[in-house]
C-alpha positions as a Markdown table, in Angstrom:
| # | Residue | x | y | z |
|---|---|---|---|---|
| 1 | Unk | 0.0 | 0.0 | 0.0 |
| 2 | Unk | 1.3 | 3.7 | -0.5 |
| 3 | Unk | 1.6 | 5.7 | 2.3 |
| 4 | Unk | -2.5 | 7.3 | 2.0 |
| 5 | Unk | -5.0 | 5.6 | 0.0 |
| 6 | Unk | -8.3 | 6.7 | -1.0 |
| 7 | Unk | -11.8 | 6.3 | -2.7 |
| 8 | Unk | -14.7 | 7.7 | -2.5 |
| 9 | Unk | -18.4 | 6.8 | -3.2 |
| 10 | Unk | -21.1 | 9.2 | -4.3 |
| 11 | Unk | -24.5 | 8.5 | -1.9 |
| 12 | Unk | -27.8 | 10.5 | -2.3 |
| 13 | Unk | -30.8 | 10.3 | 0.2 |
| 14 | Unk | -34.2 | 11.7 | -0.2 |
| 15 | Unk | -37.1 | 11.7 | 1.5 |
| 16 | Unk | -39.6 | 9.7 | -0.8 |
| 17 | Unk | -38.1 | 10.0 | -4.4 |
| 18 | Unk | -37.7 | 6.8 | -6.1 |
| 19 | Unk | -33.6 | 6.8 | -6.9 |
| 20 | Unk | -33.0 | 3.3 | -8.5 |
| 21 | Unk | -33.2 | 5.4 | -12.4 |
| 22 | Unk | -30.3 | 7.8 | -11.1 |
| 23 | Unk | -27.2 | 5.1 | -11.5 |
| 24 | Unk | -28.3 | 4.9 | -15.3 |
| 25 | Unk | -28.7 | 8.7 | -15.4 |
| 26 | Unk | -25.8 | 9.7 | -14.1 |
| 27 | Unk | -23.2 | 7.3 | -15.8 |
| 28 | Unk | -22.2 | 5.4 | -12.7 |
| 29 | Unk | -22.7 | 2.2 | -11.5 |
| 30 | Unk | -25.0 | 1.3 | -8.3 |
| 31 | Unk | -23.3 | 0.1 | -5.1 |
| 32 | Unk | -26.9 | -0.1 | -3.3 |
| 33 | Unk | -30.0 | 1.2 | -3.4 |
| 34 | Unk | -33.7 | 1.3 | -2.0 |
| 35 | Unk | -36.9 | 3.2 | -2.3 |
| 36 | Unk | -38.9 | 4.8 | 0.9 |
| 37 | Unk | -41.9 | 2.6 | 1.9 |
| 38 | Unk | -40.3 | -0.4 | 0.7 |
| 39 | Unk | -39.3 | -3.1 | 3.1 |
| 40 | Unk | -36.0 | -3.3 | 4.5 |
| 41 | Unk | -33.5 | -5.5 | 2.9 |
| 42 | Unk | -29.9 | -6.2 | 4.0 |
| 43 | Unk | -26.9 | -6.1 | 1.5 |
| 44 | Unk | -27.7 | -9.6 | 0.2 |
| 45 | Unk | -31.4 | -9.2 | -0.3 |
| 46 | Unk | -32.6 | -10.8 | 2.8 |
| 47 | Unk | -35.6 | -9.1 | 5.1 |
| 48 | Unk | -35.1 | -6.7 | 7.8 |
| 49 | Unk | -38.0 | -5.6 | 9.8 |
| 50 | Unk | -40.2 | -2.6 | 8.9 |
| 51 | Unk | -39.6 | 0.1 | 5.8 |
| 52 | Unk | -37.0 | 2.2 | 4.3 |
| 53 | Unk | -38.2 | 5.2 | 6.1 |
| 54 | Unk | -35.7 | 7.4 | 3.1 |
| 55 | Unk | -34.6 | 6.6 | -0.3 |
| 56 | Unk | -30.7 | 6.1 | -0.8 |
| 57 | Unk | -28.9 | 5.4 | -3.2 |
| 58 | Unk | -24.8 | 4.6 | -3.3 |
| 59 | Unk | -22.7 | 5.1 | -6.5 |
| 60 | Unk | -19.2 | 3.8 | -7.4 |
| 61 | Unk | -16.4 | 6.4 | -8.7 |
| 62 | Unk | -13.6 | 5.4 | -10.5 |
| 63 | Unk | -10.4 | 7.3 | -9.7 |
| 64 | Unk | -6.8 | 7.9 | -11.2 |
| 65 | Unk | -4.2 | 6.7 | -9.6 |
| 66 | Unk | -1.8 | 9.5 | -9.9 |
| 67 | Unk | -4.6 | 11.9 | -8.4 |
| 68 | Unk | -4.4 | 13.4 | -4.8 |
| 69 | Unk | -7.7 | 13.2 | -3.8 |
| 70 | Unk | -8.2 | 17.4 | -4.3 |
| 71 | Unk | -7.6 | 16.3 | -7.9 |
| 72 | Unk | -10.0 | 13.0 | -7.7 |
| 73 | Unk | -12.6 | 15.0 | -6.0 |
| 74 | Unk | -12.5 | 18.2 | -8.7 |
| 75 | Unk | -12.4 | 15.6 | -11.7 |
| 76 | Unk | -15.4 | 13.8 | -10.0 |
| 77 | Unk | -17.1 | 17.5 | -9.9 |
| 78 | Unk | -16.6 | 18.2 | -13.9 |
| 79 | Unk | -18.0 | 14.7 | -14.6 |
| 80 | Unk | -21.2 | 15.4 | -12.3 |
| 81 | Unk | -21.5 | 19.1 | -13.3 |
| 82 | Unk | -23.4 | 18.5 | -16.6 |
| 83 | Unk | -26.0 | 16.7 | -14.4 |
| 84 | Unk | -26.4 | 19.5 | -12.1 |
| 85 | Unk | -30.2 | 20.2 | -12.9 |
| 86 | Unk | -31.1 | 16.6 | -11.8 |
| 87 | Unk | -29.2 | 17.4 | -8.7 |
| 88 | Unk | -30.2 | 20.7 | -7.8 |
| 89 | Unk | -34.2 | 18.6 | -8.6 |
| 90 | Unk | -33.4 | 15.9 | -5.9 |
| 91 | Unk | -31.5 | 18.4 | -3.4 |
| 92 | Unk | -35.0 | 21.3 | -3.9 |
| 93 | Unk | -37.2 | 18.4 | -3.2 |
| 94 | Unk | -35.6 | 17.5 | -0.1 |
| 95 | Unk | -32.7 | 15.2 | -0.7 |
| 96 | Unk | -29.2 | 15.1 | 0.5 |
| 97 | Unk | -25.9 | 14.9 | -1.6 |
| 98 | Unk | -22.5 | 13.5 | -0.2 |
| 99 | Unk | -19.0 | 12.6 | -1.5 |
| 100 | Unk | -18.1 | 10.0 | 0.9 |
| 101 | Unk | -14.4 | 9.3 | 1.4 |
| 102 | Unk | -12.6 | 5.9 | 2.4 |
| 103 | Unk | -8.9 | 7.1 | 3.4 |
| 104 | Unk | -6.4 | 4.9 | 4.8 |
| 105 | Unk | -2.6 | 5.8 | 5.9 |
| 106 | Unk | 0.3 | 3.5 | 7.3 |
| 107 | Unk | 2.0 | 7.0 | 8.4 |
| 108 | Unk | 1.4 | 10.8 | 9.4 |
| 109 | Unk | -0.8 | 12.4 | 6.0 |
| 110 | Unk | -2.9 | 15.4 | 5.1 |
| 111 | Unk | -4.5 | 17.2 | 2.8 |
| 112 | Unk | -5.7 | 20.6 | 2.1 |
| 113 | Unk | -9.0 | 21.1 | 0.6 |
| 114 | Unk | -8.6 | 24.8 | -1.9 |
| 115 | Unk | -11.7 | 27.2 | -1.2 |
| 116 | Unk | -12.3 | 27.1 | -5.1 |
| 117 | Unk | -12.5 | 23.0 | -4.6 |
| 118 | Unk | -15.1 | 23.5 | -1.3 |
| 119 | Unk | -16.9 | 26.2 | -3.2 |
| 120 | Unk | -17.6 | 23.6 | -6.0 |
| 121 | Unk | -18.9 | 21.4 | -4.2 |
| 122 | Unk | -21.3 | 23.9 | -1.8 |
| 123 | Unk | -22.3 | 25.1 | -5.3 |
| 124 | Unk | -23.3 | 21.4 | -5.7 |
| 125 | Unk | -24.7 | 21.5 | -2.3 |
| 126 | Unk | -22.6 | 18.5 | -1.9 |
| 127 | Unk | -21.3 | 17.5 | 1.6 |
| 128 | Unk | -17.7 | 16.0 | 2.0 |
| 129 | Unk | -17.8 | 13.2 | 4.3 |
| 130 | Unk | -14.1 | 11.8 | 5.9 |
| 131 | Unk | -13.8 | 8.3 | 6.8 |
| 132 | Unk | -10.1 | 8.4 | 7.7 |
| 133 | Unk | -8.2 | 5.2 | 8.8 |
| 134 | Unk | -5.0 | 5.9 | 10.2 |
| 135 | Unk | -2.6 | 2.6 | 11.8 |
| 136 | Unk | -0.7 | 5.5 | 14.9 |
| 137 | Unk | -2.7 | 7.8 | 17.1 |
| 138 | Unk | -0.6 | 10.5 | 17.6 |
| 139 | Unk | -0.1 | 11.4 | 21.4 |
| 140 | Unk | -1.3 | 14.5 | 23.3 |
| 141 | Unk | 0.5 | 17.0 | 22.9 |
């Protein structure tokens, strides 16, 4: 492994809209996804008790290798931004968008997230989510 690895997934939730046509619109391919009011289903397909009280819906990204994950994120941007208007629909009508990264490091890392790169992504009303794996915990200091 290199010293900080990363991917990220693409999840959108909403409140009653049916999401299982947005993997097709949007190029990517479907991780998971389920449809509020529907009954609850575990990752292989088996019951859960009750209803999905939100629809959700998780989509794979492909990334570059030789991107920092700045990079990954703004290429990921550009490749969404000509679906903004289906976006800006779902996020209107009460649905939440969120770039969720997986980050794992055998050492000290960081990275620093430009204003222009946040500002892309608040003008996508995207949220950034950090998921950050680390194998030391620094001490107090």
């Amino acid at each position: 492994m290199r010293v900080t690895d990363f991917s990220f997934s693409f999840r959108v939730s909403h409140p009653s809209a049916d999401l299982a046509h947005l993997p097709e619109r949007l190029g990517l391919e479907c991780g998971r996804v389920w449809k509020a009011g529907e009954p609850r289903t575990n990752p292989k397909g088996g019951a859960l008790p009750g209803v999905n009280r939100s629809s959700y819906c998780w989509l794979k990204t492909s990334l570059a290798p030789e991107h920092t994950l700045p990079q990954a994120i703004a290429a990921f941007l550009d490749y969404l931004r000509p679906h903004k208007a289906l976006l800006d629909e779902l996020h209107t009508g009460g649905g939440e968008l969120e770039l969720f990264v997986y980050w794992s490091s055998d050492a000290n890392t960081g990275e620093t997230f430009e204003p222009v790169l946040l500002r892309a992504m608040a003008d996508m009303n995207m949220a950034l989510s950090l998921d950050i794996y680390g194998s030391q915990v620094p001490k107090s200091r």
